[in-house]
Coordinates of C-alpha atoms in Angstrom, one line a residue:
M7 CA 154.6 90.3 183.4
H8 CA 151.5 89.8 181.3
D9 CA 149.2 87.2 182.8
Q10 CA 152.1 86.3 185.3
S11 CA 153.9 84.5 182.5
L12 CA 156.4 85.3 179.7
T13 CA 155.8 84.2 176.1
L14 CA 159.2 84.5 174.3
R15 CA 159.8 83.8 170.6
V16 CA 163.2 83.5 169.0
G17 CA 163.5 83.8 165.2
G18 CA 166.3 83.5 162.7
D19 CA 167.8 81.6 159.8
S20 CA 169.1 78.1 160.4
A21 CA 172.1 78.8 158.3
A22 CA 173.3 81.2 160.9
G23 CA 173.0 78.5 163.5
G24 CA 171.9 78.4 167.2
I25 CA 168.4 79.7 167.0
V26 CA 166.8 76.7 168.7
T27 CA 169.8 76.6 171.1
T28 CA 169.1 80.2 172.2
G29 CA 165.5 79.4 173.1
E30 CA 166.1 76.0 174.6
V31 CA 169.1 77.0 176.8
F32 CA 167.2 80.1 178.0
A33 CA 164.1 77.9 178.8
R34 CA 166.3 75.4 180.7
I35 CA 167.9 78.2 182.7
A36 CA 164.5 79.4 183.7
A37 CA 163.5 75.8 184.6
Y38 CA 166.6 75.3 186.7
A39 CA 165.8 78.6 188.5
G40 CA 162.5 77.1 189.6
L41 CA 160.1 78.3 186.9
E42 CA 157.8 76.3 184.7
V43 CA 158.5 76.1 181.0
Y44 CA 156.5 75.0 177.9
T45 CA 158.1 75.2 174.5
T46 CA 157.3 74.7 170.8
R47 CA 159.3 75.1 167.6
T48 CA 159.3 75.0 163.9
I49 CA 162.4 74.2 161.8
P50 CA 162.9 74.0 158.1
A51 CA 162.8 70.7 156.3
E52 CA 165.8 71.8 154.2
I53 CA 169.2 70.4 155.1
K54 CA 170.7 73.9 155.3
G55 CA 169.1 77.3 155.5
G56 CA 165.5 78.3 156.1
H57 CA 163.7 80.1 158.9
V58 CA 163.6 78.7 162.4
M59 CA 161.2 79.7 165.2
F60 CA 161.4 78.7 168.8
Q61 CA 158.8 79.8 171.4
A62 CA 158.9 79.3 175.2
R63 CA 156.3 80.1 177.7
I64 CA 157.7 80.7 181.2
A65 CA 155.8 81.2 184.4
P66 CA 155.9 80.7 188.2
T67 CA 153.1 78.2 188.0
E68 CA 152.2 75.4 185.5
V69 CA 151.3 76.5 181.9
W70 CA 149.4 74.4 179.4
S71 CA 150.1 76.0 176.1
Q72 CA 152.7 77.9 174.1
G73 CA 150.9 81.2 174.6
D74 CA 149.0 83.3 172.1
E75 CA 150.5 86.8 172.1
L76 CA 154.3 87.5 172.4
D77 CA 155.6 89.3 175.4
M78 CA 159.0 89.3 173.8
L79 CA 160.4 88.7 170.4
V80 CA 164.1 88.0 169.9
A81 CA 164.9 88.6 166.2
F82 CA 168.3 87.6 164.8
D83 CA 167.5 89.1 161.4
Q84 CA 165.1 91.3 159.4
E85 CA 163.0 88.4 158.3
S86 CA 162.1 87.5 161.9
I87 CA 161.2 91.1 162.6
D88 CA 158.9 91.2 159.5
R89 CA 157.3 87.9 160.3
Y90 CA 156.5 88.4 164.0
Y91 CA 156.5 92.0 165.1
A92 CA 152.7 92.2 164.7
L93 CA 152.3 89.4 167.2
I94 CA 154.0 91.4 170.0
R95 CA 151.4 92.5 172.6
P96 CA 151.0 96.2 173.2
G97 CA 153.8 97.2 175.6
G98 CA 155.8 94.1 174.8
I99 CA 159.5 93.9 174.0
L100 CA 161.5 93.4 170.8
V101 CA 165.1 92.5 171.2
Y102 CA 166.8 92.6 167.8
N103 CA 170.2 92.2 166.1
S104 CA 170.8 95.8 165.1
N105 CA 173.5 94.6 162.7
D106 CA 171.0 92.7 160.6
G107 CA 167.6 94.4 161.0
Q108 CA 165.6 97.5 161.8
P109 CA 162.1 97.3 163.3
P110 CA 159.2 99.4 162.2
A111 CA 157.6 101.8 164.7
A112 CA 154.9 100.1 166.8
D113 CA 153.5 99.9 170.3
Y114 CA 156.4 97.9 171.8
V115 CA 159.7 98.6 173.5
T116 CA 162.9 97.9 171.5
F117 CA 166.3 96.9 172.6
A118 CA 169.1 96.8 170.1
L119 CA 171.9 94.2 170.4
P120 CA 174.7 94.6 167.9
L121 CA 175.3 90.8 167.9
N122 CA 177.7 90.7 164.9
D123 CA 179.9 93.4 166.4
L124 CA 179.8 91.8 169.9
A125 CA 180.8 88.4 168.4
K126 CA 183.7 90.0 166.6
T127 CA 185.1 91.6 169.8
I128 CA 185.6 88.1 171.2
N129 CA 186.5 86.5 167.9
F130 CA 183.6 84.1 168.1
Q131 CA 181.1 84.7 165.3
R132 CA 179.3 81.4 166.1
G133 CA 178.7 82.8 169.6
R134 CA 175.9 85.2 168.8
N135 CA 173.3 82.9 170.3
I136 CA 175.1 82.6 173.6
I137 CA 175.6 86.4 173.7
T138 CA 171.9 86.7 173.3
I139 CA 171.3 84.2 176.2
G140 CA 173.5 86.3 178.4
A141 CA 171.5 89.4 177.5
L142 CA 168.2 87.7 178.2
V143 CA 169.4 86.4 181.6
K144 CA 170.3 90.0 182.6
L145 CA 167.1 91.5 181.3
F146 CA 165.0 89.1 183.3
G147 CA 167.1 88.9 186.4
L148 CA 167.7 85.2 186.3
P149 CA 170.6 83.9 188.4
P150 CA 173.8 84.0 186.3
D151 CA 175.3 81.1 188.3
V152 CA 172.4 78.9 187.3
A153 CA 172.8 80.0 183.7
I154 CA 176.5 79.1 183.7
T155 CA 175.6 75.6 185.1
V156 CA 173.1 75.0 182.3
I157 CA 175.6 76.2 179.6
E158 CA 178.2 73.9 181.0
K159 CA 175.7 70.9 181.0
Q160 CA 174.2 71.7 177.6
L161 CA 177.3 72.9 175.7
G162 CA 180.2 71.4 177.7
R163 CA 180.8 68.3 175.5
R164 CA 183.3 70.4 173.4
K165 CA 185.8 71.5 176.1
D166 CA 187.6 73.6 173.5
L167 CA 184.4 75.7 172.9
L168 CA 183.1 75.9 176.5
E169 CA 185.5 78.7 177.4
Q170 CA 184.4 80.7 174.4
N171 CA 180.7 80.0 175.1
L172 CA 181.1 81.3 178.7
L173 CA 182.9 84.4 177.4
A174 CA 180.1 84.9 175.0
F175 CA 177.5 84.6 177.8
K176 CA 179.4 87.2 179.8
T177 CA 179.7 89.5 176.8
G178 CA 175.9 89.6 176.4
Y179 CA 175.3 89.9 180.1
D180 CA 177.7 92.8 180.5
Y181 CA 176.4 94.6 177.4
V182 CA 172.9 94.8 178.8
E183 CA 174.2 95.9 182.2
Q184 CA 176.4 98.7 180.7
H185 CA 174.2 99.9 177.8
I186 CA 170.6 99.0 178.6
T187 CA 169.9 98.6 182.3
P188 CA 171.9 97.7 185.4
T189 CA 168.8 96.1 187.0
A190 CA 166.3 93.5 185.7
L191 CA 163.5 95.1 183.6
Y192 CA 161.2 92.2 184.4
R193 CA 161.3 89.5 187.0
L194 CA 159.4 86.2 187.2
T195 CA 159.7 84.8 190.7
P196 CA 159.4 81.1 191.2
R197 CA 156.9 79.9 193.7
P198 CA 158.4 79.3 197.1
G199 CA 160.6 76.2 197.3
A200 CA 160.2 75.4 193.6
E201 CA 164.0 75.5 193.0
K202 CA 164.4 72.7 195.5
E203 CA 161.8 70.4 194.0
E204 CA 163.0 67.4 192.0
R205 CA 161.8 68.1 188.5
L206 CA 162.7 67.1 185.0
V207 CA 163.2 69.3 181.9
L208 CA 162.8 67.1 178.8
S209 CA 161.0 66.6 175.5
G210 CA 158.1 64.3 174.7
N211 CA 160.4 62.0 172.7
Q212 CA 162.8 61.8 175.7
A213 CA 159.9 61.0 178.1
L214 CA 158.6 58.4 175.7
A215 CA 162.0 56.7 175.4
I216 CA 162.6 56.7 179.1
G217 CA 159.1 55.3 179.6
A218 CA 159.9 52.5 177.1
I219 CA 162.9 51.5 179.1
A220 CA 160.9 51.6 182.3
A221 CA 158.3 49.4 180.6
G222 CA 160.9 46.7 180.1
C223 CA 161.5 47.4 176.4
R224 CA 164.8 45.7 175.5
F225 CA 164.7 45.7 171.7
F226 CA 164.2 48.6 169.4
A227 CA 164.5 48.7 165.6
G228 CA 163.9 51.8 163.6
Y229 CA 164.6 53.8 160.5
P230 CA 165.4 57.5 160.8
I231 CA 162.4 59.8 160.1
T232 CA 161.5 63.2 161.3
P233 CA 160.2 63.8 164.0
A234 CA 160.7 60.3 165.5
S235 CA 164.4 60.0 165.1
D236 CA 165.2 61.4 168.5
I237 CA 163.6 58.3 170.1
M238 CA 166.0 56.0 168.2
E239 CA 169.0 58.2 169.0
F240 CA 168.1 58.2 172.7
L241 CA 167.6 54.5 172.8
A242 CA 170.8 53.9 170.9
A243 CA 172.7 55.4 173.8
E244 CA 170.6 54.1 176.7
L245 CA 169.3 50.6 175.8
P246 CA 172.7 48.9 175.9
R247 CA 173.1 50.2 179.5
V248 CA 170.2 48.0 180.6
G249 CA 171.1 45.0 178.4
G250 CA 168.9 46.0 175.5
T251 CA 169.6 46.2 171.7
M252 CA 169.0 49.0 169.2
V253 CA 169.2 48.3 165.5
Q254 CA 168.9 50.8 162.7
A255 CA 167.1 48.9 160.0
E256 CA 167.3 49.4 156.2
D257 CA 163.7 50.6 156.1
E258 CA 160.5 50.8 158.2
M259 CA 159.2 47.4 157.1
A260 CA 162.4 45.7 158.2
A261 CA 162.3 47.6 161.5
L262 CA 158.9 46.3 162.4
A263 CA 159.8 42.8 161.2
M264 CA 162.8 42.8 163.5
A265 CA 160.7 43.9 166.4
L266 CA 158.2 41.1 165.8
G267 CA 161.1 38.6 165.7
A268 CA 162.3 39.9 169.1
S269 CA 158.7 39.7 170.5
Y270 CA 158.4 36.1 169.2
G271 CA 161.6 35.4 171.3
G272 CA 159.9 36.8 174.4
V273 CA 161.5 40.3 174.4
R274 CA 159.4 43.5 174.8
A275 CA 159.9 45.3 171.5
M276 CA 159.1 48.6 169.9
T277 CA 159.7 50.6 166.7
A278 CA 159.0 54.3 166.1
T279 CA 158.2 56.2 162.9
S280 CA 156.0 58.9 161.4
G281 CA 153.1 58.8 158.9
P282 CA 154.9 57.7 155.8
G283 CA 156.7 55.0 157.7
L284 CA 153.5 53.8 159.4
A285 CA 152.0 53.4 155.9
L286 CA 154.8 51.0 155.0
M287 CA 154.3 49.0 158.3
L288 CA 150.6 48.3 157.9
E289 CA 151.1 44.9 156.3
L290 CA 153.3 43.8 159.2
I291 CA 150.8 45.2 161.7
G292 CA 148.3 42.8 160.1
H293 CA 150.9 40.0 160.5
A294 CA 151.3 40.8 164.2
A295 CA 147.5 40.7 164.6
M296 CA 147.2 37.4 162.8
T297 CA 150.2 35.8 164.8
E298 CA 149.0 37.5 168.0
L299 CA 152.4 38.9 168.7
P300 CA 152.7 41.9 171.1
V301 CA 154.5 44.9 169.8
V302 CA 154.4 48.7 170.2
V303 CA 154.5 50.9 167.1
V304 CA 155.1 54.6 167.9
D305 CA 153.8 57.1 165.2
V306 CA 155.1 60.7 165.9
Q307 CA 152.7 62.3 163.5
R308 CA 153.7 65.1 161.1
A309 CA 151.9 67.1 158.4
G310 CA 151.4 65.2 155.1
P311 CA 150.4 63.6 152.9
S312 CA 153.7 62.0 151.6
T313 CA 156.7 64.0 152.7
G314 CA 154.4 67.0 153.3
M315 CA 155.8 69.3 156.0
P316 CA 158.0 66.9 158.0
T317 CA 158.8 69.5 160.7
K318 CA 155.2 70.6 161.3
V319 CA 152.6 69.2 163.5
S320 CA 149.5 67.2 162.5
Q321 CA 147.0 64.7 163.9
G322 CA 146.3 63.3 160.5
D323 CA 147.2 59.7 161.0
L324 CA 144.2 58.7 163.1
R325 CA 142.2 57.1 160.3
M326 CA 145.2 55.2 159.0
S327 CA 146.0 54.0 162.6
V328 CA 142.4 52.9 163.2
F329 CA 141.2 51.7 159.8
G330 CA 144.4 51.2 157.8
T331 CA 144.9 47.5 158.5
N332 CA 143.4 45.0 156.1
D333 CA 140.4 42.9 157.0
D334 CA 139.7 43.9 160.6
A335 CA 143.1 43.1 162.0
P336 CA 142.6 43.5 165.7
H337 CA 144.9 46.1 167.3
I338 CA 144.8 49.0 169.8
V339 CA 145.5 52.7 169.4
L340 CA 146.6 54.9 172.3
A341 CA 147.4 58.6 172.3
P342 CA 149.2 60.5 175.1
V343 CA 148.1 64.1 176.0
S344 CA 151.3 65.6 177.4
V345 CA 155.1 65.3 177.7
E346 CA 154.6 63.6 181.1
D347 CA 151.9 61.3 179.8
N348 CA 154.3 60.0 177.1
F349 CA 156.2 58.3 180.0
Y350 CA 153.3 56.7 181.8
L351 CA 151.1 55.8 178.8
I352 CA 153.9 54.1 176.9
I353 CA 154.3 51.8 179.9
H354 CA 150.5 51.1 179.6
A355 CA 151.0 50.5 175.9
F356 CA 153.6 47.7 176.5
N357 CA 151.5 46.1 179.3
I358 CA 148.4 46.1 177.0
A359 CA 150.3 44.7 174.1
E360 CA 151.8 41.9 176.2
K361 CA 148.5 41.1 178.1
Y362 CA 146.3 41.0 175.0
Q363 CA 148.9 39.8 172.5
V364 CA 148.2 42.6 170.0
P365 CA 150.0 45.4 168.2
V366 CA 149.5 48.7 169.9
I367 CA 149.9 51.9 167.8
F368 CA 151.0 54.9 169.9
L369 CA 150.1 58.3 168.4
S370 CA 152.3 61.1 169.5
D371 CA 152.9 64.2 167.3
Q372 CA 155.6 66.6 166.2
D373 CA 154.7 69.4 168.6
M374 CA 154.6 67.1 171.7
S375 CA 157.7 65.2 170.6
V376 CA 160.0 68.2 170.4
R377 CA 158.3 70.3 173.2
V378 CA 160.5 70.8 176.2
Q379 CA 158.6 71.0 179.4
T380 CA 159.1 70.9 183.2
V381 CA 157.5 67.8 184.7
P382 CA 157.6 66.1 188.1
A383 CA 160.1 63.3 188.5
F384 CA 158.7 60.1 187.1
D385 CA 157.6 57.3 189.3
P386 CA 157.6 54.0 187.4
T387 CA 156.2 52.1 190.4
R388 CA 152.9 53.7 189.7
I389 CA 152.5 51.3 186.8
P390 CA 153.6 47.7 187.6
L391 CA 154.6 45.6 184.6
E392 CA 152.1 43.0 183.5
P393 CA 153.7 39.9 181.9
R394 CA 152.4 38.0 178.9
L395 CA 150.5 34.7 179.5
L396 CA 153.1 31.9 179.1
W397 CA 152.4 28.2 178.6
D398 CA 153.5 25.9 181.4
P399 CA 155.4 22.9 179.9
N400 CA 154.8 21.0 183.1
S401 CA 151.0 21.4 182.9
G402 CA 150.6 18.1 181.1
D403 CA 148.4 19.7 178.5
K404 CA 149.3 19.7 174.8
F405 CA 150.5 23.1 173.7
Q406 CA 148.0 24.9 171.4
R407 CA 149.3 28.4 170.6
Y408 CA 146.0 29.6 169.3
K409 CA 143.7 27.8 171.6
D410 CA 140.2 29.3 171.8
T411 CA 139.6 30.7 175.3
P412 CA 136.8 32.8 176.9
T413 CA 139.0 35.9 176.8
G414 CA 140.6 35.2 173.4
I415 CA 144.0 35.2 175.1
S416 CA 145.9 31.9 174.7
P417 CA 149.2 31.0 176.3
M418 CA 152.4 31.7 174.4
S419 CA 155.6 29.7 174.4
L420 CA 159.1 30.9 174.1
P421 CA 161.8 29.4 171.8
G422 CA 163.4 26.4 173.5
M423 CA 160.4 25.4 175.6
P424 CA 160.1 21.6 175.4
G425 CA 156.9 20.9 173.4
G426 CA 156.2 24.6 172.8
Q427 CA 157.2 24.7 169.1
Y428 CA 154.8 26.5 166.7
V429 CA 154.9 28.5 163.5
A430 CA 153.9 32.1 163.7
E431 CA 152.2 31.9 160.3
G432 CA 150.5 34.8 158.5
L433 CA 148.0 32.4 157.0
E434 CA 144.8 31.5 158.7
H435 CA 145.4 28.5 160.9
N436 CA 144.1 26.0 163.4
A437 CA 144.7 26.0 167.2
E438 CA 148.2 24.5 166.7
G439 CA 149.1 27.2 164.1
E440 CA 149.0 25.0 161.1
P441 CA 147.5 26.7 158.0
N442 CA 143.8 26.0 157.7
Y443 CA 141.1 27.8 155.7
D444 CA 138.0 25.9 156.9
L445 CA 135.0 28.0 157.7
Y446 CA 135.1 26.7 161.3
W447 CA 138.7 27.9 162.0
R448 CA 138.2 31.2 160.1
T449 CA 135.1 32.0 162.2
T450 CA 136.6 30.8 165.4
N451 CA 139.8 32.7 165.0
M452 CA 138.2 36.0 163.8
E453 CA 135.9 35.9 166.9
K454 CA 138.8 35.0 169.2
R455 CA 141.0 37.8 168.0
A456 CA 138.2 40.3 168.2
R457 CA 137.3 39.1 171.7
K458 CA 140.8 40.2 172.9
V459 CA 140.3 43.8 171.7
S460 CA 136.8 44.0 173.2
Q461 CA 138.2 42.8 176.5
A462 CA 140.9 45.5 176.3
V463 CA 138.2 48.2 176.5
H464 CA 137.9 47.5 180.2
E465 CA 141.4 48.8 180.7
V466 CA 140.0 52.4 180.0
E467 CA 138.3 52.5 183.4
R468 CA 140.7 50.2 185.2
L469 CA 143.7 52.3 184.3
T470 CA 141.9 55.6 183.9
L471 CA 143.0 56.0 180.3
Y472 CA 141.3 59.4 179.9
E473 CA 141.5 63.0 181.2
R474 CA 138.3 64.7 182.4
F475 CA 137.9 68.2 183.8
G476 CA 135.6 71.2 183.7
N477 CA 131.9 71.3 184.8
A478 CA 130.5 67.8 184.7
E479 CA 126.9 69.1 184.1
A480 CA 127.8 71.7 181.4
A481 CA 125.7 72.0 178.3
I482 CA 128.8 72.4 176.2
G483 CA 131.3 69.6 176.0
I484 CA 134.7 69.2 174.4
I485 CA 136.0 65.7 173.3
G486 CA 139.5 65.7 172.1
W487 CA 142.7 63.6 171.8
G488 CA 146.4 64.1 172.1
S489 CA 148.3 67.3 172.4
T490 CA 145.5 69.7 171.9
I491 CA 144.5 69.4 175.5
G492 CA 146.7 72.2 176.7
P493 CA 145.0 75.1 174.8
V494 CA 141.7 73.5 175.6
R495 CA 142.4 73.6 179.3
E496 CA 143.3 77.3 179.3
A497 CA 140.4 78.1 177.0
V498 CA 138.0 76.4 179.5
Q499 CA 139.4 78.5 182.3
L500 CA 138.8 81.7 180.3
A501 CA 135.2 80.6 179.5
E502 CA 134.4 79.6 183.1
A503 CA 135.7 83.1 184.2
E504 CA 133.0 84.6 181.9
G505 CA 130.2 82.3 183.3
I506 CA 130.4 79.7 180.5
P507 CA 130.8 76.2 182.0
V508 CA 132.4 73.5 179.8
A509 CA 132.9 69.8 180.3
V510 CA 136.0 68.2 178.8
L511 CA 136.9 64.5 178.0
Y512 CA 140.1 63.3 176.4
P513 CA 140.2 59.5 175.9
K514 CA 143.6 58.0 175.6
M515 CA 142.4 54.8 174.0
L516 CA 141.1 55.8 170.6
Y517 CA 140.5 52.4 169.3
P518 CA 138.5 50.6 170.4
L519 CA 136.5 53.5 171.9
S520 CA 134.9 53.0 175.3
R521 CA 131.2 53.3 174.6
A522 CA 130.4 53.5 178.3
L523 CA 132.8 56.4 178.8
L524 CA 131.7 58.4 175.8
E525 CA 128.0 57.7 175.8
D526 CA 127.6 59.0 179.3
F527 CA 129.5 62.1 178.5
I528 CA 127.7 62.8 175.2
A529 CA 124.2 62.2 176.6
K530 CA 124.6 65.2 179.0
R531 CA 125.6 67.8 176.3
Q532 CA 123.7 70.1 174.1
A533 CA 126.7 70.8 172.0
I534 CA 130.0 69.0 171.5
I535 CA 133.2 70.5 170.1
V536 CA 136.0 68.3 168.8
P537 CA 139.3 70.1 168.3
E538 CA 141.9 68.4 166.2
L539 CA 144.9 69.1 163.9
N540 CA 143.7 67.7 160.6
Y541 CA 141.6 68.8 157.6
V542 CA 138.5 66.6 157.7
G543 CA 138.0 66.3 161.5
Q544 CA 138.9 62.6 161.7
F545 CA 138.0 62.0 165.3
A546 CA 134.8 64.1 165.0
R547 CA 133.7 61.9 162.2
M548 CA 134.6 58.7 164.1
I549 CA 132.4 59.9 167.0
Q550 CA 129.5 60.8 164.7
A551 CA 129.7 57.4 163.0
E552 CA 130.1 55.5 166.3
F553 CA 127.5 57.3 168.4
G554 CA 125.1 58.8 165.8
R555 CA 125.6 62.2 167.3
E556 CA 126.4 65.3 165.3
V557 CA 129.4 67.2 166.7
I558 CA 131.3 70.4 165.8
A559 CA 134.6 69.8 164.2
L560 CA 137.1 72.5 165.2
R561 CA 139.9 71.9 162.7
Q562 CA 143.3 73.4 162.2
F563 CA 145.7 72.0 159.5
G564 CA 148.3 74.6 158.9
G565 CA 151.1 72.7 160.7
I566 CA 150.9 74.7 163.9
P567 CA 149.2 74.0 167.3
F568 CA 146.0 75.5 168.4
K569 CA 146.1 78.8 170.2
T570 CA 144.1 79.2 173.4
R571 CA 142.1 81.9 171.7
D572 CA 141.1 79.6 168.8
V573 CA 139.3 77.3 171.3
Y574 CA 138.0 80.1 173.5
E575 CA 136.3 81.9 170.6
E576 CA 134.7 78.6 169.4
I577 CA 133.3 78.0 172.9
K578 CA 131.8 81.5 173.0
R579 CA 130.3 81.1 169.5
V580 CA 128.7 77.8 170.5
H581 CA 127.5 79.3 173.8
A582 CA 125.8 82.1 171.9
S583 CA 124.0 79.6 169.7
L584 CA 122.4 77.8 172.7
K585 CA 118.8 78.3 173.5
P586 CA 118.0 80.8 176.2
T587 CA 116.9 78.1 178.7
Q588 CA 120.3 76.4 178.2
K589 CA 122.2 79.6 178.8
T590 CA 120.2 80.2 182.0
L591 CA 121.1 76.7 183.2
A592 CA 124.7 77.3 182.4
R593 CA 124.8 80.5 184.4
K594 CA 123.2 78.8 187.4
Q595 CA 125.8 76.0 187.2
T596 CA 128.6 78.5 187.2
S597 CA 127.1 80.5 190.1
T598 CA 126.8 77.3 192.1
Q599 CA 130.4 76.5 191.4
R600 CA 131.5 79.9 192.6
R601 CA 129.6 79.6 195.9
A602 CA 131.1 76.2 196.5
R603 CA 134.6 77.6 196.0
R604 CA 133.9 80.3 198.5

């Protein structure tokens, strides 16, 4: 196939049902067969009805983005044909429901599936999506036994429907064999031994929730909000199995208040929300900062403001996460870069919260949260758990909850410890926690709380809280954050193939920023591109303000992820603007790299 990978898009109306199921089950079949998958989707915000799009990129080796051009479009209706046929690459494929649509003439191959008629023949109108899956499995020569296993796992909860689903699968498979082709039109072959490797196929929200459990989280309170609700639903089922508790609160403020109460009692606690919910939590994040209680607040960002586009992606909550608290409330902001990173970084988030006794805001986003991807099996032993500093009742010292220390970290007590009583008061206080507004205590405590956060910056290097790749000496640099890393990685590969070296840095601790890490990177560049999914270029402006260096904000704010081509074209544009001497240096660097590889 094109570029040794398949980019498949499925489109249809949500009222018809099963559009996402078609794409997701097919992607999982490919993954179980040993292939790598990377998916994205958009669904309507309406309760019923509205257009749905699911896209999967499938390849023998790892892929980093959802793909730009479509190798295949599967259209359940005329609207899907009209929306997407122009995106099909020359020579690509359109599989369409001939009962509900007719494609225009263009440079692609068409295959008609009379889905409505086929569903009627088995008296299972809801089975059109499974019929389509059967057809796709045959078209691409994927193992039917693997497909049946996936269908049984994914759709086997309703035993009364499983037999019908398997019949629908066979109907689609047989139709292609009898009316289109008896042999596979295209075949993606897994790399040798891939089907035997232990791998996971899961979404970013699932990886995050599993990571939270591995991090020792035993209390979660939340309020349903797209696209974070999957985290709460997952933990509702899994936390009780490890002795934990999940509470659905009456609102976001109550959810965070409950989590703080659990933390006060010595339990690792978390809540999860999206932008509007985080806005409601800001006062309590300030309370956590003042009382020095560890807690993790997950923000799965979506397009706003307000309700905005709740099923579309955005990176628009960075400013609120960094600057939204009142009066310099010390806190930390982390951002994962992939589905796999959601697992490992959330463990770091809990460790940092507990170690430094601060709230940690964890910035995921809609695209990464619902994306299904193949990842290696997780290894929680890579990140040992770090406990909070507890007071020793046998030390002989008087307990002072907010004692000023060189690191700013003071021992905590747990309820029931003899002599460890204190009040976690939102008012300014003395070392014992008693309200006190004297200038001395105000100054001492502000410096104490700030000292903890400045100490936490050292975790960036100690824990390698960043991704760095590309040519370390390149004149062009990219600094980004979060889920945009995939298209950037592929764009850099394209640029390097054309003799344009690029250096890339993705910090995972966004507040506070590591000056040592970024200053060294920035100093070596003639031009710096900052790609992000928001209107004003929030991270770009943070970098400019922090380091006094003008950068190029590559912005996208339409609710969809970057394409590789978007980043690649910007790299080429910036390269063309460099001075001739800089271009000559860039070519020499690339030539040296090539010789080294040989």
